């Protein structure tokens, strides 16, 4: 084996350039995808903020139905239709009975028919209601907690090649120093 004056086997310049470029591209793509996912989550968050200031009365509501609907989900095989459920609330305010549809539907019913929940209504327009326990913001928080991993993991994985490359450089420099110290 050929060693240079420092006692370290020389590495071809083209190999070093290839490794630097390869690690840089992989790291950039992974870190970039993590940043992109995180920015998409933040953008969704700003779209979901709901002004609840108009809802000034709390009333008890009963779920009288889970209205069925459907959505088409895309996948590699061309998509498929799945059933969705949206709660229908019934409540009383000032002696009058109101029925309102929730603003969120999901593939699993959030409530069972007969469940009771406290909702907020507007005293100016009692048919306008807001469920603080099941709305776009609460569903987004649940979604966000499960998707943050898609922002964190690529970023962490993207940093691994950088760390490996730095460790590689440190080891090479230390070997060269040790060899130099042992030869004098």
Short mmCIF file of N, CA, C and O in Angstrom, two decimals, residues 79-179:
data_model
loop_
_atom_site.label_atom_id
_atom_site.label_comp_id
_atom_site.label_asym_id
_atom_site.label_seq_id
_atom_site.Cartn_x
_atom_site.Cartn_y
_atom_site.Cartn_z
N UNK A 79 -57.66 5.51 -7.40
CA UNK A 79 -58.59 6.13 -6.47
C UNK A 79 -59.70 5.20 -6.05
O UNK A 79 -60.04 4.24 -6.74
N UNK A 80 -60.28 5.52 -4.92
CA UNK A 80 -61.39 4.73 -4.42
C UNK A 80 -62.29 5.65 -3.59
O UNK A 80 -61.85 6.66 -3.07
N UNK A 81 -63.53 5.27 -3.50
CA UNK A 81 -64.51 6.06 -2.76
C UNK A 81 -64.60 5.52 -1.33
O UNK A 81 -64.61 4.32 -1.12
N UNK A 82 -64.67 6.43 -0.39
CA UNK A 82 -64.81 6.02 1.00
C UNK A 82 -65.94 6.82 1.66
O UNK A 82 -66.22 7.95 1.27
N UNK A 83 -66.56 6.21 2.63
CA UNK A 83 -67.69 6.81 3.32
C UNK A 83 -67.20 7.82 4.36
O UNK A 83 -66.19 7.60 5.02
N UNK A 84 -67.95 8.93 4.51
CA UNK A 84 -67.63 9.93 5.52
C UNK A 84 -68.86 10.17 6.39
O UNK A 84 -69.98 9.84 6.01
N UNK A 85 -68.59 10.75 7.56
CA UNK A 85 -69.67 11.03 8.52
C UNK A 85 -69.53 12.46 9.02
O UNK A 85 -68.43 12.92 9.33
N UNK A 86 -70.69 13.15 9.09
CA UNK A 86 -70.73 14.52 9.60
C UNK A 86 -71.83 14.57 10.66
O UNK A 86 -72.98 14.20 10.38
N UNK A 87 -71.50 15.03 11.88
CA UNK A 87 -72.52 15.03 12.93
C UNK A 87 -73.62 16.08 12.69
O UNK A 87 -73.35 17.16 12.18
N UNK A 88 -74.82 15.72 13.07
CA UNK A 88 -75.96 16.63 13.06
C UNK A 88 -76.33 16.88 14.52
O UNK A 88 -76.60 15.93 15.27
N UNK A 89 -76.30 18.14 14.92
CA UNK A 89 -76.54 18.55 16.30
C UNK A 89 -77.97 19.05 16.45
O UNK A 89 -78.49 19.73 15.57
N UNK A 90 -78.59 18.75 17.60
CA UNK A 90 -79.88 19.34 17.93
C UNK A 90 -79.77 19.94 19.32
O UNK A 90 -79.24 19.31 20.24
N UNK A 91 -80.23 21.17 19.44
CA UNK A 91 -80.11 21.89 20.71
C UNK A 91 -81.25 22.90 20.83
O UNK A 91 -81.92 23.23 19.86
N UNK A 92 -81.46 23.35 22.06
CA UNK A 92 -82.49 24.35 22.32
C UNK A 92 -81.84 25.64 22.79
O UNK A 92 -80.85 25.62 23.51
N UNK A 93 -82.46 26.74 22.35
CA UNK A 93 -82.02 28.05 22.81
C UNK A 93 -83.25 28.95 22.88
O UNK A 93 -83.97 29.08 21.88
N UNK A 94 -83.50 29.49 24.06
CA UNK A 94 -84.66 30.37 24.31
C UNK A 94 -85.96 29.72 23.85
O UNK A 94 -86.78 30.33 23.17
N UNK A 95 -86.11 28.43 24.19
CA UNK A 95 -87.35 27.72 23.93
C UNK A 95 -87.54 27.22 22.50
O UNK A 95 -88.54 26.57 22.20
N UNK A 96 -86.61 27.49 21.65
CA UNK A 96 -86.71 27.04 20.27
C UNK A 96 -85.68 25.94 20.01
O UNK A 96 -84.56 26.01 20.47
N UNK A 97 -86.06 24.92 19.23
CA UNK A 97 -85.16 23.82 18.90
C UNK A 97 -84.48 24.10 17.57
O UNK A 97 -85.12 24.50 16.60
N UNK A 98 -83.17 23.90 17.55
CA UNK A 98 -82.36 24.11 16.34
C UNK A 98 -81.66 22.81 15.96
O UNK A 98 -81.31 22.01 16.82
N UNK A 99 -81.49 22.63 14.67
CA UNK A 99 -80.73 21.51 14.15
C UNK A 99 -79.66 22.07 13.24
O UNK A 99 -79.96 22.84 12.33
N UNK A 100 -78.42 21.70 13.50
CA UNK A 100 -77.30 22.22 12.70
C UNK A 100 -76.35 21.10 12.34
O UNK A 100 -76.13 20.16 13.11
N UNK A 101 -75.78 21.24 11.18
CA UNK A 101 -74.79 20.27 10.69
C UNK A 101 -73.40 20.74 11.12
O UNK A 101 -73.08 21.91 11.05
N UNK A 102 -72.57 19.80 11.55
CA UNK A 102 -71.20 20.13 11.89
C UNK A 102 -70.41 20.55 10.66
O UNK A 102 -70.84 20.32 9.53
N UNK A 103 -69.26 21.18 10.88
CA UNK A 103 -68.48 21.66 9.73
C UNK A 103 -67.35 20.71 9.34
O UNK A 103 -66.59 21.00 8.44
N UNK A 104 -67.27 19.57 10.00
CA UNK A 104 -66.19 18.63 9.72
C UNK A 104 -66.79 17.25 9.45
O UNK A 104 -67.68 16.80 10.16
N UNK A 105 -66.27 16.61 8.41
CA UNK A 105 -66.64 15.21 8.18
C UNK A 105 -65.37 14.38 8.23
O UNK A 105 -64.28 14.88 7.96
N UNK A 106 -65.52 13.13 8.60
CA UNK A 106 -64.36 12.25 8.70
C UNK A 106 -64.78 10.84 8.31
O UNK A 106 -65.96 10.54 8.21
N UNK A 107 -63.79 10.00 8.10
CA UNK A 107 -64.07 8.62 7.67
C UNK A 107 -64.55 7.74 8.82
O UNK A 107 -65.01 6.64 8.58
N UNK A 108 -64.43 8.25 10.03
CA UNK A 108 -64.98 7.55 11.19
C UNK A 108 -65.85 8.55 11.95
O UNK A 108 -65.45 9.69 12.14
N UNK A 109 -67.03 8.12 12.38
CA UNK A 109 -67.92 9.01 13.11
C UNK A 109 -67.25 9.42 14.41
O UNK A 109 -66.77 8.58 15.16
N UNK A 110 -67.20 10.72 14.63
CA UNK A 110 -66.59 11.25 15.86
C UNK A 110 -67.52 11.03 17.05
O UNK A 110 -67.06 10.75 18.15
N UNK A 111 -68.80 11.19 16.81
CA UNK A 111 -69.81 11.01 17.85
C UNK A 111 -70.70 9.83 17.50
O UNK A 111 -70.87 9.48 16.34
N UNK A 112 -71.33 9.28 18.53
CA UNK A 112 -72.36 8.27 18.36
C UNK A 112 -73.71 8.96 18.51
O UNK A 112 -73.84 9.90 19.30
N UNK A 113 -74.68 8.53 17.74
CA UNK A 113 -76.02 9.11 17.87
C UNK A 113 -76.46 8.99 19.33
O UNK A 113 -76.33 7.93 19.95
N UNK A 114 -76.92 10.10 19.88
CA UNK A 114 -77.33 10.15 21.29
C UNK A 114 -76.29 10.79 22.19
O UNK A 114 -76.60 11.15 23.34
N UNK A 115 -75.05 10.94 21.71
CA UNK A 115 -74.02 11.61 22.50
C UNK A 115 -74.42 13.05 22.77
O UNK A 115 -75.06 13.70 21.93
N UNK A 116 -74.04 13.56 23.93
CA UNK A 116 -74.27 14.96 24.28
C UNK A 116 -72.92 15.67 24.32
O UNK A 116 -71.92 15.10 24.77
N UNK A 117 -72.93 16.90 23.85
CA UNK A 117 -71.72 17.71 23.87
C UNK A 117 -72.10 19.17 24.02
O UNK A 117 -73.18 19.59 23.59
N UNK A 118 -71.24 19.93 24.66
CA UNK A 118 -71.46 21.37 24.76
C UNK A 118 -70.95 22.04 23.50
O UNK A 118 -69.83 21.76 23.04
N UNK A 119 -71.77 22.91 22.95
CA UNK A 119 -71.40 23.67 21.76
C UNK A 119 -71.55 25.16 22.06
O UNK A 119 -72.19 25.54 23.04
N UNK A 120 -70.99 25.96 21.20
CA UNK A 120 -71.13 27.41 21.29
C UNK A 120 -72.03 27.87 20.16
O UNK A 120 -71.93 27.37 19.03
N UNK A 121 -72.91 28.82 20.49
CA UNK A 121 -73.77 29.40 19.45
C UNK A 121 -73.68 30.92 19.53
O UNK A 121 -73.23 31.49 20.53
N UNK A 122 -74.14 31.54 18.49
CA UNK A 122 -74.22 33.00 18.44
C UNK A 122 -75.62 33.40 18.90
O UNK A 122 -76.61 32.95 18.33
N UNK A 123 -75.71 34.27 19.91
CA UNK A 123 -77.03 34.71 20.38
C UNK A 123 -77.74 35.53 19.30
O UNK A 123 -78.97 35.59 19.27
N UNK A 124 -76.98 36.14 18.39
CA UNK A 124 -77.58 36.91 17.29
C UNK A 124 -78.14 35.98 16.20
O UNK A 124 -79.08 36.35 15.50
N UNK A 125 -77.53 34.81 16.05
CA UNK A 125 -77.96 33.85 15.04
C UNK A 125 -77.79 32.44 15.63
O UNK A 125 -76.79 31.78 15.37
N UNK A 126 -78.77 31.99 16.44
CA UNK A 126 -78.62 30.72 17.17
C UNK A 126 -78.43 29.49 16.29
O UNK A 126 -77.94 28.46 16.76
N UNK A 127 -78.77 29.57 15.01
CA UNK A 127 -78.54 28.40 14.15
C UNK A 127 -77.07 28.29 13.74
O UNK A 127 -76.63 27.27 13.21
N UNK A 128 -76.29 29.33 14.01
CA UNK A 128 -74.86 29.33 13.74
C UNK A 128 -74.15 28.77 14.96
O UNK A 128 -74.17 29.38 16.03
N UNK A 129 -73.57 27.60 14.82
CA UNK A 129 -72.95 26.93 15.98
C UNK A 129 -71.51 26.54 15.71
O UNK A 129 -71.05 26.50 14.58
N UNK A 130 -70.81 26.28 16.81
CA UNK A 130 -69.40 25.88 16.76
C UNK A 130 -69.18 24.84 17.84
O UNK A 130 -69.53 25.06 19.00
N UNK A 131 -68.63 23.71 17.45
CA UNK A 131 -68.32 22.65 18.42
C UNK A 131 -66.85 22.75 18.79
O UNK A 131 -65.98 22.45 17.98
N UNK A 132 -66.53 23.19 20.01
CA UNK A 132 -65.13 23.35 20.40
C UNK A 132 -64.37 22.02 20.51
O UNK A 132 -63.15 22.00 20.52
N UNK A 133 -65.11 20.91 20.55
CA UNK A 133 -64.47 19.60 20.68
C UNK A 133 -64.24 18.90 19.34
O UNK A 133 -63.49 17.94 19.27
N UNK A 134 -64.95 19.35 18.30
CA UNK A 134 -64.83 18.69 16.99
C UNK A 134 -65.06 19.72 15.90
O UNK A 134 -66.19 20.04 15.54
N UNK A 135 -63.97 20.24 15.39
CA UNK A 135 -64.03 21.26 14.34
C UNK A 135 -62.76 21.17 13.51
O UNK A 135 -61.90 20.33 13.78
N UNK A 136 -62.65 22.02 12.52
CA UNK A 136 -61.48 21.96 11.63
C UNK A 136 -60.18 22.15 12.41
O UNK A 136 -59.17 21.48 12.13
N UNK A 137 -60.18 23.03 13.40
CA UNK A 137 -58.95 23.29 14.17
C UNK A 137 -58.55 22.08 15.01
O UNK A 137 -57.36 21.73 15.07
N UNK A 138 -59.51 21.42 15.65
CA UNK A 138 -59.15 20.26 16.47
C UNK A 138 -58.69 19.10 15.61
O UNK A 138 -57.77 18.37 15.97
N UNK A 139 -59.34 18.93 14.46
CA UNK A 139 -58.91 17.87 13.55
C UNK A 139 -57.53 18.17 12.97
O UNK A 139 -56.71 17.28 12.78
N UNK A 140 -57.27 19.44 12.71
CA UNK A 140 -55.95 19.83 12.21
C UNK A 140 -54.87 19.54 13.25
O UNK A 140 -53.80 19.04 12.91
N UNK A 141 -55.16 19.83 14.51
CA UNK A 141 -54.17 19.56 15.57
C UNK A 141 -53.84 18.07 15.62
O UNK A 141 -52.69 17.69 15.79
N UNK A 142 -54.86 17.23 15.45
CA UNK A 142 -54.63 15.79 15.43
C UNK A 142 -53.78 15.40 14.22
O UNK A 142 -52.84 14.63 14.30
N UNK A 143 -54.13 15.98 13.07
CA UNK A 143 -53.39 15.74 11.84
C UNK A 143 -51.95 16.23 11.97
O UNK A 143 -51.01 15.55 11.59
N UNK A 144 -51.79 17.41 12.54
CA UNK A 144 -50.47 18.03 12.69
C UNK A 144 -49.55 17.16 13.55
O UNK A 144 -48.38 16.97 13.23
N UNK A 145 -50.09 16.63 14.63
CA UNK A 145 -49.25 15.82 15.52
C UNK A 145 -48.74 14.57 14.81
O UNK A 145 -47.65 14.10 15.08
N UNK A 146 -49.52 14.04 13.88
CA UNK A 146 -49.08 12.84 13.17
C UNK A 146 -48.20 13.17 11.97
O UNK A 146 -47.45 12.32 11.51
N UNK A 147 -48.28 14.39 11.43
CA UNK A 147 -47.49 14.72 10.25
C UNK A 147 -46.17 15.42 10.55
O UNK A 147 -45.32 15.49 9.68
N UNK A 148 -46.02 15.93 11.76
CA UNK A 148 -44.74 16.58 12.07
C UNK A 148 -43.57 15.62 11.92
O UNK A 148 -42.46 16.04 11.64
N UNK A 149 -43.84 14.35 12.10
CA UNK A 149 -42.77 13.37 11.94
C UNK A 149 -42.23 13.38 10.52
O UNK A 149 -41.06 13.15 10.29
N UNK A 150 -43.11 13.73 9.54
CA UNK A 150 -42.67 13.79 8.14
C UNK A 150 -41.81 15.02 7.88
O UNK A 150 -41.14 15.10 6.85
N UNK A 151 -41.83 15.98 8.78
CA UNK A 151 -40.95 17.13 8.67
C UNK A 151 -39.65 16.89 9.43
O UNK A 151 -38.59 17.32 9.00
N UNK A 152 -39.74 16.19 10.53
CA UNK A 152 -38.57 15.99 11.40
C UNK A 152 -37.64 14.91 10.86
O UNK A 152 -36.42 15.10 10.80
N UNK A 153 -38.19 13.78 10.46
CA UNK A 153 -37.36 12.64 10.04
C UNK A 153 -36.46 12.97 8.85
O UNK A 153 -35.26 12.70 8.91
N UNK A 154 -36.98 13.56 7.76
CA UNK A 154 -36.06 13.86 6.65
C UNK A 154 -34.96 14.84 7.05
O UNK A 154 -33.82 14.72 6.59
N UNK A 155 -35.29 15.78 7.92
CA UNK A 155 -34.28 16.74 8.36
C UNK A 155 -33.18 16.03 9.14
O UNK A 155 -31.98 16.27 8.92
N UNK A 156 -33.57 15.15 10.04
CA UNK A 156 -32.57 14.41 10.83
C UNK A 156 -31.75 13.50 9.92
O UNK A 156 -30.51 13.47 10.01
N UNK A 157 -32.43 12.77 9.04
CA UNK A 157 -31.70 11.89 8.13
C UNK A 157 -30.78 12.69 7.22
O UNK A 157 -29.68 12.27 6.89
N UNK A 158 -31.23 13.89 6.83
CA UNK A 158 -30.40 14.75 5.98
C UNK A 158 -29.15 15.23 6.68
O UNK A 158 -28.13 15.50 6.04
N UNK A 159 -29.18 15.32 7.99
CA UNK A 159 -28.00 15.75 8.76
C UNK A 159 -27.00 14.61 8.95
O UNK A 159 -25.81 14.86 9.19
N UNK A 160 -27.45 13.37 8.86
CA UNK A 160 -26.56 12.22 9.08
C UNK A 160 -25.37 12.21 8.13
O UNK A 160 -24.23 12.05 8.58
N UNK A 161 -25.57 12.40 6.81
CA UNK A 161 -24.39 12.42 5.92
C UNK A 161 -23.41 13.54 6.27
O UNK A 161 -22.20 13.35 6.15
N UNK A 162 -23.93 14.66 6.70
CA UNK A 162 -23.05 15.78 7.09
C UNK A 162 -22.21 15.37 8.29
O UNK A 162 -21.00 15.59 8.32
N UNK A 163 -22.86 14.77 9.28
CA UNK A 163 -22.15 14.33 10.50
C UNK A 163 -21.12 13.26 10.14
O UNK A 163 -19.97 13.30 10.61
N UNK A 164 -21.50 12.31 9.31
CA UNK A 164 -20.56 11.25 8.90
C UNK A 164 -19.36 11.86 8.18
O UNK A 164 -18.21 11.48 8.44
N UNK A 165 -19.61 12.80 7.30
CA UNK A 165 -18.53 13.43 6.56
C UNK A 165 -17.60 14.19 7.50
O UNK A 165 -16.37 14.10 7.37
N UNK A 166 -18.16 14.90 8.48
CA UNK A 166 -17.34 15.63 9.45
C UNK A 166 -16.50 14.66 10.28
O UNK A 166 -15.31 14.89 10.52
N UNK A 167 -17.10 13.56 10.72
CA UNK A 167 -16.36 12.54 11.48
C UNK A 167 -15.23 11.97 10.63
O UNK A 167 -14.11 11.79 11.11
N UNK A 168 -15.52 11.70 9.36
CA UNK A 168 -14.51 11.19 8.44
C UNK A 168 -13.33 12.17 8.36
O UNK A 168 -12.16 11.76 8.45
N UNK A 169 -13.59 13.44 8.22
CA UNK A 169 -12.53 14.46 8.14
C UNK A 169 -11.73 14.49 9.44
O UNK A 169 -10.49 14.53 9.42
N UNK A 170 -12.42 14.48 10.59
CA UNK A 170 -11.74 14.53 11.89
C UNK A 170 -10.82 13.32 12.05
O UNK A 170 -9.67 13.45 12.50
N UNK A 171 -11.30 12.14 11.69
CA UNK A 171 -10.48 10.93 11.80
C UNK A 171 -9.25 11.04 10.91
O UNK A 171 -8.13 10.72 11.33
N UNK A 172 -9.44 11.50 9.68
CA UNK A 172 -8.30 11.65 8.76
C UNK A 172 -7.27 12.64 9.30
O UNK A 172 -6.07 12.38 9.24
N UNK A 173 -7.73 13.76 9.82
CA UNK A 173 -6.82 14.77 10.37
C UNK A 173 -6.08 14.22 11.59
O UNK A 173 -4.87 14.40 11.73
N UNK A 174 -6.79 13.53 12.47
CA UNK A 174 -6.16 12.95 13.66
C UNK A 174 -5.12 11.89 13.29
O UNK A 174 -4.05 11.81 13.91
N UNK A 175 -5.43 11.07 12.30
CA UNK A 175 -4.44 10.08 11.86
C UNK A 175 -3.19 10.76 11.34
O UNK A 175 -2.07 10.33 11.61
N UNK A 176 -3.37 11.80 10.57
CA UNK A 176 -2.22 12.52 10.02
C UNK A 176 -1.40 13.15 11.14
O UNK A 176 -0.16 13.09 11.12
N UNK A 177 -2.06 13.74 12.15
CA UNK A 177 -1.35 14.35 13.28
C UNK A 177 -0.60 13.30 14.08
O UNK A 177 0.54 13.50 14.48
N UNK A 178 -1.27 12.16 14.35
CA UNK A 178 -0.62 11.09 15.12
C UNK A 178 0.60 10.55 14.39
O UNK A 178 1.64 10.29 15.01
N UNK A 179 0.49 10.38 13.10
CA UNK A 179 1.63 9.89 12.33
C UNK A 179 2.76 10.90 12.38
O UNK A 179 3.92 10.54 12.57
#
